[in-house]
mmCIF file of C-alpha atoms in Angstrom:
data_model
loop_
_atom_site.group_PDB
_atom_site.id
_atom_site.type_symbol
_atom_site.label_atom_id
_atom_site.label_comp_id
_atom_site.label_asym_id
_atom_site.label_seq_id
_atom_site.Cartn_x
_atom_site.Cartn_y
_atom_site.Cartn_z
ATOM 1 C CA ASN X 1474 0.000 0.000 0.000
ATOM 2 C CA ALA X 1475 1.808 3.110 -1.280
ATOM 3 C CA GLY X 1476 -0.247 5.784 0.527
ATOM 4 C CA VAL X 1477 0.547 9.293 -0.749
ATOM 5 C CA THR X 1478 3.234 9.519 -3.414
ATOM 6 C CA GLN X 1479 4.887 12.777 -4.435
ATOM 7 C CA THR X 1480 7.251 13.360 -7.298
ATOM 8 C CA PRO X 1481 9.873 14.668 -7.731
ATOM 9 C CA LYS X 1482 11.690 14.623 -4.386
ATOM 10 C CA PHE X 1483 14.051 17.434 -5.345
ATOM 11 C CA ARG X 1484 13.976 20.078 -8.049
ATOM 12 C CA ILE X 1485 15.881 23.203 -8.923
ATOM 13 C CA LEU X 1486 14.139 25.778 -11.090
ATOM 14 C CA LYS X 1487 15.307 28.973 -12.661
ATOM 15 C CA ILE X 1488 13.321 32.135 -12.093
ATOM 16 C CA GLY X 1489 10.421 32.271 -14.520
ATOM 17 C CA GLN X 1490 10.291 28.550 -15.241
ATOM 18 C CA SER X 1491 7.183 26.483 -14.629
ATOM 19 C CA MET X 1492 6.710 23.003 -13.261
ATOM 20 C CA THR X 1493 4.136 20.601 -11.921
ATOM 21 C CA LEU X 1494 4.472 18.736 -8.654
ATOM 22 C CA GLN X 1495 2.706 15.424 -8.848
ATOM 23 C CA CYS X 1496 0.709 13.840 -6.035
ATOM 24 C CA THR X 1497 -1.257 10.627 -6.077
ATOM 25 C CA GLN X 1498 -2.928 8.605 -3.337
ATOM 26 C CA ASP X 1499 -4.321 5.089 -3.381
ATOM 27 C CA MET X 1500 -6.524 5.250 -0.277
ATOM 28 C CA ASN X 1501 -9.639 6.547 -2.041
ATOM 29 C CA HIS X 1502 -9.547 9.701 0.050
ATOM 30 C CA ASN X 1503 -11.848 12.490 -0.987
ATOM 31 C CA TYR X 1504 -9.781 15.236 0.577
ATOM 32 C CA MET X 1505 -6.375 16.243 -0.709
ATOM 33 C CA TYR X 1506 -4.122 19.134 0.258
ATOM 34 C CA TRP X 1507 -0.982 20.963 -0.732
ATOM 35 C CA TYR X 1508 1.152 22.603 1.922
ATOM 36 C CA ARG X 1509 4.407 24.471 1.806
ATOM 37 C CA GLN X 1510 6.907 24.586 4.622
ATOM 38 C CA ASP X 1511 9.538 27.299 4.690
ATOM 39 C CA PRO X 1512 12.723 26.609 6.687
ATOM 40 C CA GLY X 1513 12.051 26.418 10.435
ATOM 41 C CA MET X 1514 8.389 27.234 9.968
ATOM 42 C CA GLY X 1515 5.050 25.504 10.122
ATOM 43 C CA LEU X 1516 2.996 24.260 7.207
ATOM 44 C CA LYS X 1517 0.920 26.706 5.222
ATOM 45 C CA LEU X 1518 -2.059 25.479 3.211
ATOM 46 C CA ILE X 1519 -1.826 26.358 -0.486
ATOM 47 C CA TYR X 1520 -4.860 24.634 -2.015
ATOM 48 C CA TYR X 1521 -7.135 21.820 -1.108
ATOM 49 C CA SER X 1522 -9.754 19.665 -2.768
ATOM 50 C CA VAL X 1523 -12.825 17.947 -1.355
ATOM 51 C CA GLY X 1524 -13.324 15.700 -4.358
ATOM 52 C CA ALA X 1525 -12.778 15.332 -8.074
ATOM 53 C CA GLY X 1526 -13.543 18.581 -9.849
ATOM 54 C CA ILE X 1527 -13.653 20.659 -6.663
ATOM 55 C CA THR X 1528 -10.769 22.774 -5.419
ATOM 56 C CA ASP X 1529 -10.419 25.775 -3.132
ATOM 57 C CA LYS X 1530 -7.774 28.206 -2.001
ATOM 58 C CA GLY X 1531 -5.934 27.882 1.259
ATOM 59 C CA GLU X 1532 -3.825 30.409 3.124
ATOM 60 C CA VAL X 1533 -1.143 31.080 0.465
ATOM 61 C CA PRO X 1534 -2.507 30.319 -3.031
ATOM 62 C CA ASN X 1535 -0.798 33.082 -5.042
ATOM 63 C CA GLY X 1536 1.527 31.781 -7.718
ATOM 64 C CA TYR X 1537 0.038 28.291 -7.756
ATOM 65 C CA ASN X 1538 -2.719 26.407 -9.519
ATOM 66 C CA VAL X 1539 -4.268 23.002 -8.962
ATOM 67 C CA SER X 1540 -6.643 20.629 -10.655
ATOM 68 C CA ARG X 1541 -8.435 17.500 -9.506
ATOM 69 C CA SER X 1542 -9.645 15.440 -12.428
ATOM 70 C CA THR X 1543 -9.583 12.139 -10.531
ATOM 71 C CA THR X 1544 -9.913 11.058 -6.909
ATOM 72 C CA GLU X 1545 -6.335 9.785 -6.928
ATOM 73 C CA ASP X 1546 -4.388 12.721 -8.385
ATOM 74 C CA PHE X 1547 -3.918 16.287 -7.233
ATOM 75 C CA PRO X 1548 -1.103 18.045 -9.134
ATOM 76 C CA LEU X 1549 0.228 21.454 -8.098
ATOM 77 C CA ARG X 1550 1.330 23.808 -10.861
ATOM 78 C CA LEU X 1551 3.867 26.577 -10.360
ATOM 79 C CA GLU X 1552 3.785 29.211 -13.086
ATOM 80 C CA LEU X 1553 6.631 31.726 -13.434
ATOM 81 C CA ALA X 1554 8.648 30.430 -10.499
ATOM 82 C CA ALA X 1555 10.025 33.017 -8.068
ATOM 83 C CA PRO X 1556 12.687 32.733 -5.328
ATOM 84 C CA SER X 1557 9.911 33.192 -2.747
ATOM 85 C CA GLN X 1558 8.578 29.790 -3.800
ATOM 86 C CA THR X 1559 11.700 28.045 -2.560
ATOM 87 C CA SER X 1560 10.249 25.692 0.025
ATOM 88 C CA VAL X 1561 9.411 22.105 0.870
ATOM 89 C CA TYR X 1562 6.052 21.077 -0.529
ATOM 90 C CA PHE X 1563 3.908 18.411 1.092
ATOM 91 C CA CYS X 1564 0.896 16.743 -0.384
ATOM 92 C CA ALA X 1565 -1.567 15.140 2.014
ATOM 93 C CA SER X 1566 -4.879 13.340 1.896
ATOM 94 C CA SER X 1567 -7.593 12.334 4.318
ATOM 95 C CA TYR X 1568 -11.084 11.021 4.752
ATOM 96 C CA ALA X 1569 -13.903 13.477 5.336
ATOM 97 C CA GLY X 1570 -14.545 14.677 8.861
ATOM 98 C CA PRO X 1571 -12.010 15.710 11.487
ATOM 99 C CA GLU X 1572 -9.570 13.013 10.405
ATOM 100 C CA LYS X 1573 -5.801 12.884 10.436
ATOM 101 C CA LEU X 1574 -3.756 13.663 7.360
ATOM 102 C CA PHE X 1575 -1.665 11.164 5.477
ATOM 103 C CA PHE X 1576 1.423 12.915 4.115
ATOM 104 C CA GLY X 1577 3.666 12.356 1.181
ATOM 105 C CA SER X 1578 7.418 12.481 1.696
ATOM 106 C CA GLY X 1579 7.737 16.042 0.397
ATOM 107 C CA THR X 1580 9.330 17.846 -2.539
ATOM 108 C CA GLN X 1581 12.250 20.158 -1.885
ATOM 109 C CA LEU X 1582 12.096 22.962 -4.442
ATOM 110 C CA SER X 1583 14.720 25.642 -4.974
ATOM 111 C CA VAL X 1584 14.162 28.585 -7.292
ATOM 112 C CA LEU X 1585 17.394 30.296 -8.265
ATOM 113 C CA ALA Z 903 -11.412 32.016 11.458
ATOM 114 C CA GLN Z 904 -9.227 29.117 12.406
ATOM 115 C CA LYS Z 905 -6.081 29.852 14.346
ATOM 116 C CA ILE Z 906 -3.438 27.711 16.006
ATOM 117 C CA THR Z 907 -0.798 29.170 18.309
ATOM 118 C CA GLN Z 908 2.343 27.507 19.588
ATOM 119 C CA THR Z 909 4.237 29.958 21.748
ATOM 120 C CA GLN Z 910 7.347 27.873 22.465
ATOM 121 C CA PRO Z 911 9.826 28.047 19.574
ATOM 122 C CA GLY Z 912 12.180 25.673 21.388
ATOM 123 C CA MET Z 913 12.129 23.467 24.448
ATOM 124 C CA PHE Z 914 14.776 21.481 26.270
ATOM 125 C CA VAL Z 915 14.087 18.400 28.373
ATOM 126 C CA GLN Z 916 16.292 15.941 30.160
ATOM 127 C CA GLU Z 917 16.100 12.356 28.992
ATOM 128 C CA LYS Z 918 13.526 10.308 30.939
ATOM 129 C CA GLU Z 919 11.676 13.401 32.126
ATOM 130 C CA ALA Z 920 8.234 14.562 31.007
ATOM 131 C CA VAL Z 921 7.675 17.650 28.868
ATOM 132 C CA THR Z 922 4.608 19.658 27.913
ATOM 133 C CA LEU Z 923 4.320 21.412 24.560
ATOM 134 C CA ASP Z 924 1.719 24.159 24.486
ATOM 135 C CA CYS Z 925 -0.974 24.729 21.900
ATOM 136 C CA THR Z 926 -3.944 27.054 21.883
ATOM 137 C CA TYR Z 927 -6.554 27.278 19.178
ATOM 138 C CA ASP Z 928 -9.450 29.390 18.082
ATOM 139 C CA THR Z 929 -12.507 28.299 16.164
ATOM 140 C CA SER Z 930 -16.215 28.974 16.032
ATOM 141 C CA ASP Z 931 -17.025 25.520 14.691
ATOM 142 C CA PRO Z 932 -18.417 23.202 17.407
ATOM 143 C CA SER Z 933 -17.020 20.168 15.576
ATOM 144 C CA TYR Z 934 -13.263 20.036 15.188
ATOM 145 C CA GLY Z 935 -10.278 17.806 15.640
ATOM 146 C CA LEU Z 936 -6.955 18.590 17.223
ATOM 147 C CA PHE Z 937 -3.800 16.794 16.176
ATOM 148 C CA TRP Z 938 -0.154 16.634 16.987
ATOM 149 C CA TYR Z 939 2.436 15.701 14.384
ATOM 150 C CA LYS Z 940 6.143 15.054 14.788
ATOM 151 C CA GLN Z 941 8.690 16.045 12.181
ATOM 152 C CA PRO Z 942 12.154 14.569 12.752
ATOM 153 C CA SER Z 943 15.200 15.920 10.985
ATOM 154 C CA SER Z 944 14.537 13.529 8.113
ATOM 155 C CA GLY Z 945 11.531 15.689 7.228
ATOM 156 C CA GLU Z 946 8.587 13.314 7.191
ATOM 157 C CA MET Z 947 5.388 14.158 9.055
ATOM 158 C CA ILE Z 948 4.386 11.587 11.660
ATOM 159 C CA PHE Z 949 0.921 11.580 13.217
ATOM 160 C CA LEU Z 950 1.066 11.273 17.012
ATOM 161 C CA ILE Z 951 -2.320 11.834 18.605
ATOM 162 C CA TYR Z 952 -5.856 13.075 17.967
ATOM 163 C CA GLN Z 953 -8.505 14.694 20.148
ATOM 164 C CA GLY Z 954 -12.048 15.277 18.968
ATOM 165 C CA SER Z 955 -13.977 18.290 20.187
ATOM 166 C CA TYR Z 956 -16.713 16.094 21.616
ATOM 167 C CA ASP Z 957 -14.398 13.625 23.309
ATOM 168 C CA GLN Z 958 -14.935 13.599 27.064
ATOM 169 C CA GLN Z 959 -11.587 12.086 27.948
ATOM 170 C CA ASN Z 960 -8.097 13.223 27.092
ATOM 171 C CA ALA Z 961 -6.495 11.225 24.313
ATOM 172 C CA THR Z 962 -3.504 9.011 25.041
ATOM 173 C CA GLU Z 963 -1.186 7.106 22.706
ATOM 174 C CA GLY Z 964 1.631 5.318 24.476
ATOM 175 C CA ARG Z 965 3.953 7.986 25.919
ATOM 176 C CA TYR Z 966 1.897 10.780 24.364
ATOM 177 C CA SER Z 967 -1.129 12.340 25.971
ATOM 178 C CA LEU Z 968 -3.142 15.364 25.031
ATOM 179 C CA ASN Z 969 -4.226 17.696 27.810
ATOM 180 C CA PHE Z 970 -7.485 19.023 26.334
ATOM 181 C CA GLN Z 971 -9.022 22.008 28.075
ATOM 182 C CA LYS Z 972 -11.953 22.977 25.906
ATOM 183 C CA ALA Z 973 -13.043 26.079 27.796
ATOM 184 C CA ARG Z 974 -9.519 27.466 27.605
ATOM 185 C CA LYS Z 975 -9.120 26.316 23.991
ATOM 186 C CA SER Z 976 -5.873 24.571 24.725
ATOM 187 C CA ALA Z 977 -4.563 21.220 23.552
ATOM 188 C CA ASN Z 978 -1.149 20.663 25.086
ATOM 189 C CA LEU Z 979 0.939 17.623 24.230
ATOM 190 C CA VAL Z 980 2.563 15.794 27.115
ATOM 191 C CA ILE Z 981 5.442 13.446 26.360
ATOM 192 C CA SER Z 982 6.334 11.221 29.278
ATOM 193 C CA ALA Z 983 9.730 9.597 29.821
ATOM 194 C CA SER Z 984 11.449 11.552 27.038
ATOM 195 C CA GLN Z 985 13.861 9.700 24.788
ATOM 196 C CA LEU Z 986 16.694 11.002 22.630
ATOM 197 C CA GLY Z 987 14.652 10.030 19.593
ATOM 198 C CA ASP Z 988 11.960 12.491 20.636
ATOM 199 C CA SER Z 989 14.181 15.372 19.508
ATOM 200 C CA ALA Z 990 12.214 16.846 16.617
ATOM 201 C CA MET Z 991 9.801 19.558 15.560
ATOM 202 C CA TYR Z 992 6.284 19.159 16.914
ATOM 203 C CA PHE Z 993 3.275 20.699 15.248
ATOM 204 C CA CYS Z 994 -0.164 21.230 16.650
ATOM 205 C CA ALA Z 995 -2.916 21.222 14.037
ATOM 206 C CA MET Z 996 -6.657 21.751 13.925
ATOM 207 C CA ARG Z 997 -9.258 20.575 11.485
ATOM 208 C CA GLU Z 998 -12.706 22.069 11.595
ATOM 209 C CA GLY Z 999 -15.814 20.123 10.771
ATOM 210 C CA SER Z 1000 -18.257 20.786 7.988
ATOM 211 C CA THR Z 1001 -18.447 24.560 8.390
ATOM 212 C CA GLY Z 1002 -14.676 24.808 8.056
ATOM 213 C CA GLY Z 1003 -14.520 22.667 4.959
ATOM 214 C CA PHE Z 1004 -12.317 20.156 6.744
ATOM 215 C CA LYS Z 1005 -9.235 22.250 6.200
ATOM 216 C CA THR Z 1006 -6.335 21.454 8.495
ATOM 217 C CA ILE Z 1007 -4.135 24.303 9.636
ATOM 218 C CA PHE Z 1008 -0.892 24.087 11.562
ATOM 219 C CA GLY Z 1009 0.858 26.039 14.256
ATOM 220 C CA ALA Z 1010 4.387 27.338 13.819
ATOM 221 C CA GLY Z 1011 5.826 24.401 15.697
ATOM 222 C CA THR Z 1012 8.010 23.754 18.731
ATOM 223 C CA ARG Z 1013 11.476 22.302 18.387
ATOM 224 C CA LEU Z 1014 12.162 19.837 21.192
ATOM 225 C CA PHE Z 1015 15.692 19.019 22.268
ATOM 226 C CA VAL Z 1016 16.175 15.992 24.515
ATOM 227 C CA LYS Z 1017 19.399 16.064 26.509
ATOM 228 C CA ALA Z 1018 21.245 12.928 27.564
#
């Protein structure tokens, strides 16, 4: 049972480049989330989804886009990467209700 | 609006002693869950313990217990008999029920150092 899988694990981007962080889960969870964690800080919610076709903004959505075409996949798109987007990105999923999150292993992104 | 506050950026504890990590929260939703996660230096997020807003008793999971004081909106994590492997970042998190869209937000974290 793979759980939540994120790819890539590491990536270096140049300013202005774009990329997609992939996230897939095999637990049939309706809820999926993207967080970013800056060094020494807590996790900030970027976007989340309550089911296929439904997404909503979190605390820090600027500079990012998401889509949810299937229950399993929740990719995060960075357009025109900026140094301020250097961070570790975590994807997570959960059941509905006040349930715990299942996390991916994270993607360390540097924008230079 | 949801809010989670962890006021201790860093804490030191002697091995084998107990330590309390503070967490306060704010929500208007009557249905919510409170969580603690551990993040070791390797970076993964590890779920430790959960407390539901309607739970009458404090949650316990092995050496972890959650001191839930609903009226004071606090959810402190108590780690008993600290071990060197407990050195890590600890995050308090809250997830509101239906009115909050089941978003989970995190506090800024507390870095725990366990001394031998």
